[in-house]
PDB file of C-alpha atoms in Angstrom:
ATOM      1  CA  UNK A   1       0.000   0.000   0.000  1.00 57.00           C
ATOM      2  CA  UNK A   2       1.017   3.606  -0.397  1.00 60.00           C
ATOM      3  CA  UNK A   3      -0.084   6.877   1.122  1.00 61.00           C
ATOM      4  CA  UNK A   4      -0.887   9.942  -0.941  1.00 64.00           C
ATOM      5  CA  UNK A   5      -0.696  13.145   1.073  1.00 63.00           C
ATOM      6  CA  UNK A   6      -3.404  15.607   0.031  1.00 60.00           C
ATOM      7  CA  UNK A   7      -2.027  18.883  -1.322  1.00 63.00           C
ATOM      8  CA  UNK A   8      -3.881  20.838   1.356  1.00 58.00           C
ATOM      9  CA  UNK A   9      -1.699  19.178   4.005  1.00 57.00           C
ATOM     10  CA  UNK A  10       1.515  20.185   2.235  1.00 58.00           C
ATOM     11  CA  UNK A  11       1.138  23.957   2.559  1.00 56.00           C
ATOM     12  CA  UNK A  12       1.104  26.356   5.546  1.00 56.00           C
ATOM     13  CA  UNK A  13      -0.656  26.657   7.914  1.00 55.00           C
ATOM     14  CA  UNK A  14      -1.300  22.875   7.903  1.00 52.00           C
ATOM     15  CA  UNK A  15       2.312  21.835   7.252  1.00 55.00           C
ATOM     16  CA  UNK A  16       5.594  23.637   7.856  1.00 58.00           C
ATOM     17  CA  UNK A  17       8.822  22.489   6.207  1.00 58.00           C
ATOM     18  CA  UNK A  18      11.869  21.602   8.335  1.00 58.00           C
ATOM     19  CA  UNK A  19      13.912  24.547   7.026  1.00 59.00           C
ATOM     20  CA  UNK A  20      11.798  26.832   9.170  1.00 54.00           C
ATOM     21  CA  UNK A  21      13.817  26.357  12.361  1.00 59.00           C
ATOM     22  CA  UNK A  22      11.419  28.369  14.500  1.00 67.00           C
ATOM     23  CA  UNK A  23       8.572  25.874  13.951  1.00 69.00           C
ATOM     24  CA  UNK A  24       8.721  22.925  16.402  1.00 73.00           C
ATOM     25  CA  UNK A  25       8.057  19.450  14.978  1.00 74.00           C
ATOM     26  CA  UNK A  26       5.004  19.059  17.190  1.00 73.00           C
ATOM     27  CA  UNK A  27       3.206  21.715  15.133  1.00 74.00           C
ATOM     28  CA  UNK A  28       3.138  19.311  12.159  1.00 72.00           C
ATOM     29  CA  UNK A  29       2.107  16.309  14.248  1.00 80.00           C
ATOM     30  CA  UNK A  30      -1.400  17.665  14.829  1.00 76.00           C
ATOM     31  CA  UNK A  31      -2.216  17.821  11.140  1.00 73.00           C
ATOM     32  CA  UNK A  32      -0.044  15.793   8.795  1.00 77.00           C
ATOM     33  CA  UNK A  33       1.112  13.456  11.571  1.00 81.00           C
ATOM     34  CA  UNK A  34      -2.427  12.670  12.719  1.00 81.00           C
ATOM     35  CA  UNK A  35      -3.646  12.102   9.169  1.00 81.00           C
ATOM     36  CA  UNK A  36      -0.738   9.761   8.375  1.00 83.00           C
ATOM     37  CA  UNK A  37      -1.263   7.863  11.647  1.00 84.00           C
ATOM     38  CA  UNK A  38      -4.962   7.420  10.843  1.00 83.00           C
ATOM     39  CA  UNK A  39      -4.157   6.106   7.376  1.00 83.00           C
ATOM     40  CA  UNK A  40      -1.508   3.755   8.787  1.00 82.00           C
ATOM     41  CA  UNK A  41      -4.127   2.323  11.140  1.00 80.00           C
ATOM     42  CA  UNK A  42      -6.404   1.854   8.119  1.00 78.00           C
ATOM     43  CA  UNK A  43      -3.660   0.086   6.137  1.00 78.00           C
ATOM     44  CA  UNK A  44      -2.512  -2.153   8.980  1.00 75.00           C
ATOM     45  CA  UNK A  45      -5.943  -3.185  10.204  1.00 70.00           C
ATOM     46  CA  UNK A  46      -7.879  -3.972   7.062  1.00 58.00           C
ATOM     47  CA  UNK A  47     -10.876  -5.287   8.989  1.00 53.00           C
ATOM     48  CA  UNK A  48     -10.154  -3.174  12.062  1.00 51.00           C
ATOM     49  CA  UNK A  49      -9.551  -6.235  14.199  1.00 54.00           C
ATOM     50  CA  UNK A  50      -8.600  -4.957  17.624  1.00 56.00           C
ATOM     51  CA  UNK A  51      -7.610  -6.694  20.807  1.00 61.00           C
ATOM     52  CA  UNK A  52     -10.366  -7.395  23.290  1.00 66.00           C
ATOM     53  CA  UNK A  53      -8.849  -4.796  25.654  1.00 67.00           C
ATOM     54  CA  UNK A  54      -8.807  -2.171  22.894  1.00 63.00           C
ATOM     55  CA  UNK A  55     -12.398  -3.032  21.941  1.00 65.00           C
ATOM     56  CA  UNK A  56     -13.549  -2.646  25.553  1.00 71.00           C
ATOM     57  CA  UNK A  57     -11.640   0.638  25.850  1.00 67.00           C
ATOM     58  CA  UNK A  58     -13.120   2.021  22.646  1.00 65.00           C
ATOM     59  CA  UNK A  59     -16.599   0.935  23.768  1.00 69.00           C
ATOM     60  CA  UNK A  60     -16.070   2.863  27.031  1.00 71.00           C
ATOM     61  CA  UNK A  61     -14.839   5.841  25.025  1.00 65.00           C
ATOM     62  CA  UNK A  62     -17.851   5.794  22.711  1.00 65.00           C
ATOM     63  CA  UNK A  63     -20.123   5.440  25.752  1.00 70.00           C
ATOM     64  CA  UNK A  64     -18.409   8.543  27.101  1.00 67.00           C
ATOM     65  CA  UNK A  65     -19.026  10.345  23.818  1.00 62.00           C
ATOM     66  CA  UNK A  66     -22.701   9.351  23.947  1.00 65.00           C
ATOM     67  CA  UNK A  67     -22.976  11.077  27.328  1.00 66.00           C
ATOM     68  CA  UNK A  68     -21.880  14.393  25.844  1.00 58.00           C
ATOM     69  CA  UNK A  69     -23.395  13.885  22.387  1.00 62.00           C
ATOM     70  CA  UNK A  70     -26.576  15.790  23.110  1.00 59.00           C
ATOM     71  CA  UNK A  71     -24.652  18.871  24.216  1.00 61.00           C
ATOM     72  CA  UNK A  72     -22.272  18.638  21.244  1.00 64.00           C
ATOM     73  CA  UNK A  73     -24.967  17.953  18.647  1.00 66.00           C
ATOM     74  CA  UNK A  74     -23.644  14.546  17.556  1.00 62.00           C
ATOM     75  CA  UNK A  75     -25.855  11.968  15.836  1.00 61.00           C
ATOM     76  CA  UNK A  76     -26.582   9.496  18.650  1.00 56.00           C
ATOM     77  CA  UNK A  77     -28.101   6.895  16.333  1.00 57.00           C
ATOM     78  CA  UNK A  78     -24.789   6.590  14.457  1.00 57.00           C
ATOM     79  CA  UNK A  79     -22.711   5.809  17.558  1.00 56.00           C
ATOM     80  CA  UNK A  80     -23.560   2.110  17.737  1.00 55.00           C
ATOM     81  CA  UNK A  81     -22.378  -1.294  16.614  1.00 51.00           C
ATOM     82  CA  UNK A  82     -19.585  -2.033  14.179  1.00 52.00           C
ATOM     83  CA  UNK A  83     -20.862  -0.287  11.085  1.00 69.00           C
ATOM     84  CA  UNK A  84     -19.048   2.207   8.881  1.00 74.00           C
ATOM     85  CA  UNK A  85     -19.363   5.018  11.423  1.00 72.00           C
ATOM     86  CA  UNK A  86     -17.788   2.845  14.122  1.00 72.00           C
ATOM     87  CA  UNK A  87     -14.926   1.774  11.829  1.00 75.00           C
ATOM     88  CA  UNK A  88     -14.201   5.390  10.904  1.00 78.00           C
ATOM     89  CA  UNK A  89     -14.338   6.389  14.584  1.00 77.00           C
ATOM     90  CA  UNK A  90     -11.767   3.677  15.367  1.00 76.00           C
ATOM     91  CA  UNK A  91      -9.426   5.076  12.691  1.00 81.00           C
ATOM     92  CA  UNK A  92      -9.596   8.651  13.968  1.00 83.00           C
ATOM     93  CA  UNK A  93      -9.408   7.528  17.614  1.00 82.00           C
ATOM     94  CA  UNK A  94      -6.282   5.404  17.156  1.00 84.00           C
ATOM     95  CA  UNK A  95      -4.708   7.874  14.727  1.00 86.00           C
ATOM     96  CA  UNK A  96      -4.876  10.529  17.436  1.00 88.00           C
ATOM     97  CA  UNK A  97      -3.596   8.126  20.111  1.00 87.00           C
ATOM     98  CA  UNK A  98      -0.611   7.144  17.933  1.00 88.00           C
ATOM     99  CA  UNK A  99       0.342  10.709  17.097  1.00 89.00           C
ATOM    100  CA  UNK A 100      -0.022  11.727  20.761  1.00 91.00           C
ATOM    101  CA  UNK A 101       2.498   9.027  21.692  1.00 91.00           C
ATOM    102  CA  UNK A 102       4.776  10.351  18.930  1.00 89.00           C
ATOM    103  CA  UNK A 103       4.425  13.834  20.396  1.00 90.00           C
ATOM    104  CA  UNK A 104       5.387  12.531  23.836  1.00 91.00           C
ATOM    105  CA  UNK A 105       8.559  11.032  22.354  1.00 90.00           C
ATOM    106  CA  UNK A 106       9.413  14.249  20.484  1.00 84.00           C
ATOM    107  CA  UNK A 107       9.083  16.288  23.679  1.00 87.00           C
ATOM    108  CA  UNK A 108      11.201  13.800  25.642  1.00 89.00           C
ATOM    109  CA  UNK A 109      13.857  13.850  22.870  1.00 86.00           C
ATOM    110  CA  UNK A 110      13.931  17.642  23.189  1.00 83.00           C
ATOM    111  CA  UNK A 111      15.090  17.075  26.767  1.00 88.00           C
ATOM    112  CA  UNK A 112      11.808  18.298  28.215  1.00 87.00           C
ATOM    113  CA  UNK A 113       9.600  16.536  30.737  1.00 88.00           C
ATOM    114  CA  UNK A 114       6.008  15.537  30.086  1.00 85.00           C
ATOM    115  CA  UNK A 115       4.898  17.645  33.031  1.00 85.00           C
ATOM    116  CA  UNK A 116       6.353  21.010  32.046  1.00 88.00           C
ATOM    117  CA  UNK A 117       5.181  24.004  30.043  1.00 90.00           C
ATOM    118  CA  UNK A 118       6.594  22.726  26.721  1.00 87.00           C
ATOM    119  CA  UNK A 119       4.553  19.512  27.052  1.00 91.00           C
ATOM    120  CA  UNK A 120       1.397  21.438  27.896  1.00 90.00           C
ATOM    121  CA  UNK A 121       1.866  23.793  24.932  1.00 89.00           C
ATOM    122  CA  UNK A 122       2.730  20.915  22.594  1.00 89.00           C
ATOM    123  CA  UNK A 123      -0.424  19.005  23.588  1.00 92.00           C
ATOM    124  CA  UNK A 124      -2.585  22.089  23.099  1.00 90.00           C
ATOM    125  CA  UNK A 125      -1.140  22.605  19.609  1.00 87.00           C
ATOM    126  CA  UNK A 126      -1.608  18.919  18.788  1.00 89.00           C
ATOM    127  CA  UNK A 127      -5.276  18.772  19.770  1.00 90.00           C
ATOM    128  CA  UNK A 128      -6.209  22.134  18.260  1.00 86.00           C
ATOM    129  CA  UNK A 129      -4.461  21.393  14.964  1.00 83.00           C
ATOM    130  CA  UNK A 130      -5.905  17.873  14.929  1.00 86.00           C
ATOM    131  CA  UNK A 131      -9.395  19.368  15.077  1.00 84.00           C
ATOM    132  CA  UNK A 132      -8.481  21.893  12.358  1.00 80.00           C
ATOM    133  CA  UNK A 133      -7.355  19.024  10.140  1.00 78.00           C
ATOM    134  CA  UNK A 134     -10.269  16.723  10.966  1.00 79.00           C
ATOM    135  CA  UNK A 135     -12.832  19.456  10.363  1.00 75.00           C
ATOM    136  CA  UNK A 136     -11.359  20.531   7.035  1.00 68.00           C
ATOM    137  CA  UNK A 137     -10.255  17.249   5.433  1.00 58.00           C
ATOM    138  CA  UNK A 138     -12.478  15.444   2.926  1.00 56.00           C
ATOM    139  CA  UNK A 139     -15.257  13.431   4.423  1.00 47.00           C
ATOM    140  CA  UNK A 140     -18.468  13.981   6.262  1.00 41.00           C
ATOM    141  CA  UNK A 141     -21.887  13.835   4.716  1.00 42.00           C
ATOM    142  CA  UNK A 142     -20.697  15.054   1.317  1.00 43.00           C
ATOM    143  CA  UNK A 143     -17.233  13.438   1.269  1.00 48.00           C
ATOM    144  CA  UNK A 144     -18.031   9.742   1.313  1.00 56.00           C
ATOM    145  CA  UNK A 145     -17.338   8.944   4.980  1.00 65.00           C
ATOM    146  CA  UNK A 146     -20.021   8.224   7.558  1.00 71.00           C
ATOM    147  CA  UNK A 147     -18.715  10.817  10.041  1.00 76.00           C
ATOM    148  CA  UNK A 148     -19.409  14.525   9.861  1.00 76.00           C
ATOM    149  CA  UNK A 149     -16.589  17.062  10.142  1.00 77.00           C
ATOM    150  CA  UNK A 150     -17.606  17.842  13.730  1.00 78.00           C
ATOM    151  CA  UNK A 151     -17.705  14.162  14.717  1.00 77.00           C
ATOM    152  CA  UNK A 152     -14.229  13.527  13.254  1.00 79.00           C
ATOM    153  CA  UNK A 153     -12.863  16.207  15.559  1.00 80.00           C
ATOM    154  CA  UNK A 154     -14.958  15.640  18.676  1.00 80.00           C
ATOM    155  CA  UNK A 155     -15.150  11.840  18.922  1.00 77.00           C
ATOM    156  CA  UNK A 156     -11.361  11.277  19.134  1.00 81.00           C
ATOM    157  CA  UNK A 157     -10.660  14.209  21.460  1.00 83.00           C
ATOM    158  CA  UNK A 158     -13.630  13.688  23.779  1.00 79.00           C
ATOM    159  CA  UNK A 159     -12.688   9.990  24.009  1.00 77.00           C
ATOM    160  CA  UNK A 160      -9.041  10.757  24.736  1.00 80.00           C
ATOM    161  CA  UNK A 161      -7.908  10.913  28.384  1.00 81.00           C
ATOM    162  CA  UNK A 162      -4.837  12.913  27.304  1.00 86.00           C
ATOM    163  CA  UNK A 163      -7.085  15.639  25.876  1.00 86.00           C
ATOM    164  CA  UNK A 164      -9.061  15.639  29.109  1.00 81.00           C
ATOM    165  CA  UNK A 165      -5.915  16.127  31.200  1.00 83.00           C
ATOM    166  CA  UNK A 166      -4.361  18.668  28.788  1.00 86.00           C
ATOM    167  CA  UNK A 167      -7.382  20.936  29.009  1.00 83.00           C
ATOM    168  CA  UNK A 168      -8.221  20.211  32.658  1.00 80.00           C
ATOM    169  CA  UNK A 169     -11.582  18.532  32.106  1.00 73.00           C
ATOM    170  CA  UNK A 170     -11.789  17.093  35.640  1.00 61.00           C
ATOM    171  CA  UNK A 171     -14.341  14.385  36.290  1.00 54.00           C
ATOM    172  CA  UNK A 172     -14.755  13.473  32.616  1.00 57.00           C
ATOM    173  CA  UNK A 173     -15.676   9.901  31.726  1.00 59.00           C
ATOM    174  CA  UNK A 174     -12.685   9.862  29.336  1.00 57.00           C
ATOM    175  CA  UNK A 175     -10.425   9.541  32.382  1.00 54.00           C
ATOM    176  CA  UNK A 176     -11.740   5.982  32.698  1.00 51.00           C
ATOM    177  CA  UNK A 177     -10.948   5.099  29.048  1.00 46.00           C
ATOM    178  CA  UNK A 178      -7.176   4.572  28.917  1.00 45.00           C
ATOM    179  CA  UNK A 179      -5.846   1.955  26.460  1.00 41.00           C
TER     180      UNK A 179
END
């Protein structure tokens, strides 16, 4: 398999080339990195077979999303079973989890801790840029995928305990959803 990077992801503000020394690598992880991670998950898990632990965790995460769906305006009837919507949700969910782990490694390689200001800023950039990318990439009702733009952004972040801790969402059900 091969991966074709959409042109929109190759130009600022979605992607910054390495020659621009002032731009930290973690800026690119939220857009191009997250998209590549999602597509790698798609390529490596043709039928989206996940471990039983991962399936239970994702089920808890989607249950968490259901709890906030009314407030966020998500389509509750779509968040069920193992249909196309579920498969797409798995891709975006694990794509974000993979790129978040990559971000953690980048920050550690910079000699920073994952408790300091650089980590906090890097996570904020990652999640904000991830939502920018998810909400603007092809898909949704008119783009051939079962998820809307809003769902592609909100389902992975609201299901992600790292997002919850990065933005101080105390008491969220996502805290109980660690893989």
